[in-house]
Coordinates of N, CA, C and O in Angstrom, one line a residue:
P228 N -19.2 29.8 -12.1 CA -18.5 28.5 -12.0 C -19.3 27.4 -12.7 O -20.5 27.5 -12.8
S229 N -18.7 26.3 -13.1 CA -19.4 25.2 -13.8 C -20.4 24.5 -12.9 O -21.3 23.9 -13.4
S230 N -20.2 24.6 -11.6 CA -21.2 24.0 -10.7 C -22.5 24.7 -10.8 O -23.6 24.1 -10.6
R231 N -22.5 25.9 -11.2 CA -23.7 26.7 -11.3 C -24.3 26.7 -12.7 O -25.5 26.7 -13.0
V232 N -23.3 26.9 -13.7 CA -23.7 27.0 -15.1 C -23.9 25.7 -15.8 O -24.8 25.6 -16.6
G233 N -23.1 24.7 -15.4 CA -23.2 23.4 -16.1 C -22.1 23.2 -17.1 O -21.0 23.9 -17.0
V234 N -22.3 22.4 -18.1 CA -21.3 22.1 -19.0 C -21.2 23.2 -20.1 O -22.2 23.7 -20.6
R235 N -19.9 23.6 -20.4 CA -19.7 24.6 -21.4 C -19.1 23.9 -22.6 O -18.5 22.8 -22.5
P236 N -19.2 24.6 -23.8 CA -18.7 23.9 -25.0 C -17.2 23.5 -24.9 O -16.8 22.5 -25.4
F237 N -16.4 24.3 -24.2 CA -15.0 24.0 -24.2 C -14.7 22.7 -23.3 O -13.7 22.0 -23.5
D238 N -15.6 22.4 -22.4 CA -15.5 21.2 -21.7 C -15.7 20.0 -22.6 O -14.9 19.0 -22.5
I239 N -16.6 20.0 -23.5 CA -16.9 18.9 -24.4 C -15.7 18.9 -25.4 O -15.2 17.8 -25.7
G240 N -15.2 20.0 -25.9 CA -14.1 20.0 -26.8 C -12.8 19.5 -26.2 O -12.1 18.7 -26.8
R241 N -12.6 19.8 -24.9 CA -11.4 19.3 -24.2 C -11.5 17.7 -24.1 O -10.5 17.1 -24.4
A242 N -12.6 17.2 -23.8 CA -12.8 15.7 -23.8 C -12.6 15.1 -25.1 O -11.9 14.1 -25.3
M243 N -13.0 15.8 -26.2 CA -12.8 15.3 -27.5 C -11.3 15.3 -27.9 O -10.8 14.3 -28.5
L244 N -10.6 16.4 -27.5 CA -9.2 16.4 -27.8 C -8.4 15.4 -27.1 O -7.3 14.9 -27.5
Q245 N -8.9 15.1 -25.9 CA -8.2 14.0 -25.1 C -8.6 12.6 -25.5 O -8.2 11.7 -24.9
Q246 N -9.4 12.5 -26.5 CA -9.9 11.3 -27.1 C -10.8 10.5 -26.1 O -10.8 9.3 -26.1
D247 N -11.4 11.2 -25.2 CA -12.3 10.6 -24.2 C -13.7 10.8 -24.7 O -14.5 11.7 -24.2
F248 N -14.1 10.1 -25.7 CA -15.4 10.3 -26.4 C -16.6 10.0 -25.6 O -17.6 10.6 -25.7
A249 N -16.5 9.0 -24.7 CA -17.6 8.6 -23.9 C -17.9 9.8 -22.9 O -19.0 10.1 -22.6
R250 N -16.8 10.4 -22.4 CA -17.0 11.6 -21.5 C -17.6 12.7 -22.2 O -18.4 13.5 -21.7
A251 N -17.1 13.0 -23.5 CA -17.6 14.1 -24.3 C -19.1 13.9 -24.5 O -19.9 14.8 -24.4
I252 N -19.6 12.7 -24.8 CA -21.0 12.4 -24.9 C -21.8 12.6 -23.6 O -22.8 13.2 -23.6
D253 N -21.2 12.2 -22.5 CA -21.8 12.4 -21.3 C -22.0 13.9 -20.9 O -23.0 14.3 -20.4
L254 N -20.9 14.6 -21.3 CA -21.0 16.1 -21.0 C -22.0 16.7 -21.9 O -22.8 17.6 -21.5
L255 N -22.1 16.3 -23.2 CA -23.1 16.8 -24.1 C -24.5 16.5 -23.6 O -25.4 17.4 -23.6
M256 N -24.7 15.3 -23.1 CA -26.0 15.0 -22.6 C -26.4 15.6 -21.3 O -27.5 15.8 -20.9
T257 N -25.3 16.0 -20.5 CA -25.6 16.7 -19.2 C -26.1 18.1 -19.5 O -27.0 18.5 -18.9
G258 N -25.4 18.8 -20.4 CA -25.9 20.1 -20.9 C -25.7 21.2 -19.9 O -25.0 21.1 -18.8
R259 N -26.3 22.3 -20.2 CA -26.2 23.5 -19.4 C -27.3 23.5 -18.3 O -28.4 23.0 -18.5
K260 N -27.0 24.1 -17.2 CA -27.9 24.3 -16.1 C -28.7 25.7 -16.3 O -29.8 25.8 -16.0
L261 N -27.9 26.7 -16.8 CA -28.5 28.0 -17.0 C -28.3 28.4 -18.4 O -27.2 28.2 -19.0
V262 N -29.3 29.0 -19.0 CA -29.1 29.6 -20.4 C -29.7 31.0 -20.3 O -30.9 31.2 -20.0
Q263 N -28.8 32.0 -20.5 CA -29.2 33.4 -20.4 C -29.9 33.7 -19.0 O -30.9 34.4 -18.9
G264 N -29.3 33.1 -17.9 CA -29.8 33.4 -16.6 C -31.1 32.6 -16.2 O -31.5 32.6 -15.1
Q265 N -31.6 31.8 -17.1 CA -32.8 31.0 -16.8 C -32.5 29.5 -16.6 O -31.6 29.0 -17.3
A266 N -33.1 28.9 -15.6 CA -32.8 27.5 -15.4 C -33.5 26.7 -16.5 O -34.6 27.0 -16.9
K267 N -32.8 25.6 -16.9 CA -33.4 24.7 -17.9 C -34.0 23.5 -17.3 O -33.5 23.0 -16.3
N268 N -35.0 23.0 -17.9 CA -35.7 21.8 -17.4 C -35.8 20.9 -18.6 O -36.8 20.9 -19.3
D269 N -34.8 20.0 -18.7 CA -34.8 19.1 -19.8 C -35.0 17.6 -19.3 O -34.1 17.1 -18.7
G270 N -36.2 17.1 -19.5 CA -36.5 15.8 -18.9 C -35.6 14.7 -19.5 O -35.3 13.7 -18.8
F271 N -35.2 14.8 -20.8 CA -34.4 13.7 -21.4 C -33.1 13.6 -20.7 O -32.5 12.5 -20.7
R272 N -32.5 14.7 -20.2 CA -31.2 14.7 -19.6 C -31.3 13.9 -18.3 O -30.4 13.2 -17.9
R273 N -32.4 14.1 -17.6 CA -32.6 13.3 -16.3 C -32.7 11.8 -16.7 O -32.2 11.0 -16.0
V274 N -33.4 11.5 -17.8 CA -33.5 10.1 -18.2 C -32.1 9.5 -18.5 O -31.8 8.4 -18.2
W275 N -31.3 10.3 -19.2 CA -29.9 9.9 -19.5 C -29.2 9.5 -18.2 O -28.5 8.5 -18.2
K276 N -29.3 10.3 -17.2 CA -28.6 10.0 -15.9 C -29.2 8.8 -15.2 O -28.5 8.0 -14.7
E277 N -30.5 8.8 -15.2 CA -31.2 7.7 -14.4 C -31.0 6.3 -15.1 O -30.9 5.3 -14.3
T278 N -30.9 6.3 -16.4 CA -30.7 5.0 -17.1 C -29.2 4.6 -17.3 O -28.9 3.6 -17.8
G279 N -28.3 5.5 -16.8 CA -26.9 5.2 -17.0 C -26.4 5.3 -18.4 O -25.5 4.7 -18.9
G280 N -27.1 6.2 -19.2 CA -26.7 6.5 -20.5 C -27.3 5.6 -21.6 O -26.7 5.2 -22.6
D281 N -28.5 5.2 -21.4 CA -29.3 4.3 -22.3 C -29.8 5.2 -23.5 O -30.7 6.0 -23.3
P282 N -29.2 5.0 -24.7 CA -29.6 5.9 -25.8 C -31.1 5.7 -26.2 O -31.8 6.7 -26.6
I283 N -31.6 4.5 -26.1 CA -33.0 4.2 -26.6 C -34.0 4.9 -25.7 O -34.9 5.6 -26.1
A284 N -33.8 4.8 -24.4 CA -34.7 5.4 -23.4 C -34.6 6.9 -23.5 O -35.6 7.6 -23.4
T285 N -33.4 7.4 -23.7 CA -33.2 8.9 -23.8 C -33.9 9.4 -25.0 O -34.5 10.5 -25.0
M286 N -33.8 8.7 -26.1 CA -34.4 9.2 -27.4 C -35.9 9.3 -27.2 O -36.5 10.1 -27.8
K287 N -36.5 8.3 -26.5 CA -37.9 8.3 -26.3 C -38.3 9.6 -25.5 O -39.5 10.1 -25.6
A288 N -37.4 10.1 -24.6 CA -37.8 11.2 -23.8 C -37.5 12.5 -24.4 O -37.8 13.6 -23.9
L289 N -36.8 12.5 -25.6 CA -36.5 13.8 -26.3 C -37.8 14.5 -26.7 O -38.8 13.8 -27.1
P290 N -37.8 15.8 -26.7 CA -39.0 16.5 -27.2 C -39.2 16.2 -28.7 O -38.3 15.9 -29.4
A291 N -40.5 16.3 -29.1 CA -40.9 15.9 -30.4 C -40.5 16.8 -31.6 O -40.5 16.4 -32.7
G292 N -40.1 18.0 -31.3 CA -39.8 19.0 -32.3 C -38.6 18.6 -33.2 O -37.6 18.1 -32.7
Q293 N -38.7 18.8 -34.5 CA -37.6 18.5 -35.4 C -36.4 19.3 -35.2 O -35.3 18.8 -35.5
N294 N -36.5 20.5 -34.8 CA -35.4 21.4 -34.7 C -34.9 21.6 -33.3 O -34.1 22.5 -33.0
S295 N -35.3 20.7 -32.4 CA -34.8 20.8 -31.0 C -33.8 19.7 -30.7 O -34.0 18.6 -31.1
F296 N -32.7 20.1 -30.0 CA -31.7 19.2 -29.6 C -31.1 18.4 -30.7 O -31.0 17.2 -30.6
L297 N -30.7 19.0 -31.8 CA -30.2 18.3 -33.0 C -28.9 17.6 -32.7 O -28.7 16.4 -33.1
R298 N -28.0 18.2 -31.9 CA -26.8 17.6 -31.6 C -27.0 16.3 -30.7 O -26.4 15.3 -31.0
E299 N -27.8 16.5 -29.7 CA -28.1 15.4 -28.8 C -28.7 14.2 -29.6 O -28.4 13.1 -29.4
R300 N -29.7 14.6 -30.4 CA -30.4 13.6 -31.2 C -29.4 12.8 -32.1 O -29.5 11.6 -32.3
A301 N -28.5 13.5 -32.8 CA -27.5 12.9 -33.7 C -26.6 11.9 -32.9 O -26.3 10.8 -33.4
V302 N -26.1 12.4 -31.7 CA -25.3 11.5 -30.9 C -26.0 10.3 -30.4 O -25.5 9.2 -30.5
L303 N -27.2 10.5 -30.0 CA -28.0 9.3 -29.5 C -28.3 8.3 -30.6 O -28.3 7.1 -30.4
T304 N -28.6 8.8 -31.8 CA -28.8 8.0 -33.0 C -27.5 7.2 -33.3 O -27.6 6.0 -33.6
G305 N -26.4 7.9 -33.2 CA -25.1 7.2 -33.4 C -24.8 6.1 -32.4 O -24.3 5.0 -32.7
L306 N -25.1 6.4 -31.1 CA -24.9 5.4 -30.1 C -25.8 4.2 -30.3 O -25.4 3.1 -30.1
K307 N -27.1 4.5 -30.7 CA -28.0 3.4 -30.9 C -27.6 2.5 -32.1 O -27.7 1.3 -32.0
R308 N -27.1 3.2 -33.1 CA -26.7 2.5 -34.4 C -25.4 1.8 -34.2 O -25.3 0.6 -34.6
Y309 N -24.4 2.4 -33.7 CA -23.0 1.9 -33.7 C -22.6 1.4 -32.4 O -21.7 0.5 -32.3
G310 N -23.1 1.9 -31.3 CA -22.7 1.5 -30.0 C -21.3 1.9 -29.5 O -21.0 1.7 -28.3
K311 N -20.6 2.7 -30.3 CA -19.3 3.1 -29.9 C -19.3 4.6 -29.8 O -19.8 5.3 -30.7
P312 N -18.7 5.2 -28.8 CA -18.7 6.7 -28.6 C -18.0 7.4 -29.7 O -18.6 8.5 -30.2
L313 N -16.9 6.9 -30.3 CA -16.3 7.7 -31.4 C -17.2 7.7 -32.6 O -17.3 8.8 -33.2
D314 N -17.8 6.6 -32.9 CA -18.7 6.6 -34.1 C -20.0 7.5 -33.8 O -20.5 8.1 -34.8
A315 N -20.4 7.6 -32.6 CA -21.5 8.5 -32.3 C -21.1 9.9 -32.4 O -21.9 10.7 -32.9
I316 N -19.9 10.3 -32.0 CA -19.4 11.7 -32.2 C -19.3 12.0 -33.7 O -19.6 13.1 -34.1
R317 N -18.9 11.0 -34.4 CA -18.8 11.2 -35.9 C -20.2 11.5 -36.5 O -20.2 12.0 -37.7
C318 N -21.3 11.1 -35.9 CA -22.6 11.4 -36.4 C -23.0 12.9 -36.3 O -23.9 13.3 -36.9
L319 N -22.2 13.7 -35.5 CA -22.4 15.1 -35.4 C -21.9 15.7 -36.8 O -21.0 15.2 -37.4
Q320 N -22.6 16.8 -37.2 CA -22.1 17.5 -38.4 C -20.7 18.0 -38.1 O -20.3 18.3 -37.0
R321 N -19.9 18.1 -39.1 CA -18.5 18.6 -39.0 C -18.5 19.9 -38.3 O -17.6 20.2 -37.5
R322 N -19.3 20.8 -38.7 CA -19.3 22.2 -38.1 C -19.6 22.1 -36.6 O -19.1 22.9 -35.8
D323 N -20.4 21.2 -36.2 CA -20.7 21.0 -34.7 C -19.4 20.5 -34.0 O -19.1 20.9 -32.9
R324 N -18.8 19.5 -34.6 CA -17.5 19.0 -34.0 C -16.5 20.1 -33.9 O -15.8 20.2 -32.9
L325 N -16.4 20.9 -34.9 CA -15.4 22.0 -34.9 C -15.8 23.1 -33.9 O -14.9 23.7 -33.4
F326 N -17.0 23.3 -33.7 CA -17.5 24.2 -32.7 C -16.9 23.9 -31.3 O -16.4 24.8 -30.7
Y327 N -17.0 22.7 -31.0 CA -16.5 22.3 -29.6 C -14.9 22.3 -29.6 O -14.4 22.8 -28.6
I328 N -14.3 21.9 -30.7 CA -12.8 22.0 -30.7 C -12.3 23.5 -30.7 O -11.4 23.8 -29.9
N329 N -13.0 24.3 -31.4 CA -12.6 25.7 -31.4 C -12.9 26.5 -30.1 O -12.2 27.4 -29.8
A330 N -13.9 25.9 -29.4 CA -14.2 26.5 -28.1 C -13.0 26.4 -27.1 O -12.7 27.3 -26.3
V331 N -12.2 25.3 -27.3 CA -11.0 25.1 -26.4 C -10.0 26.1 -26.8 O -9.3 26.6 -26.0
R332 N -9.9 26.4 -28.1 CA -8.8 27.3 -28.6 C -9.1 28.7 -28.0 O -8.1 29.5 -28.0
Q333 N -10.3 29.1 -27.7 CA -10.6 30.4 -27.2 C -10.3 30.7 -25.8 O -10.4 31.8 -25.3
L334 N -9.8 29.6 -25.1 CA -9.5 29.8 -23.7 C -8.3 30.7 -23.5 O -7.4 30.8 -24.1

């Protein structure tokens, strides 16, 4: 169940199809609780919740690796730059946006 696993890709895709982009971003930033049976410990996700979705504070809490959390980093950059959820979603690469949409089709 989602209460144990967390957010799944089709949850994000469903929010995008319903044009609820703020919810899609919140779901993306909430993320998974379990990955391959292991609990995740992502400090920046906690910062996102504690600050009420502040992109600047959350970006500061992101891990420093260039190849980590690319989707989250792109959305946070879009929120910081444009301030609108739709424009932030557009900062994702096209293949990433299609990944979430196609996940809904697989249900």
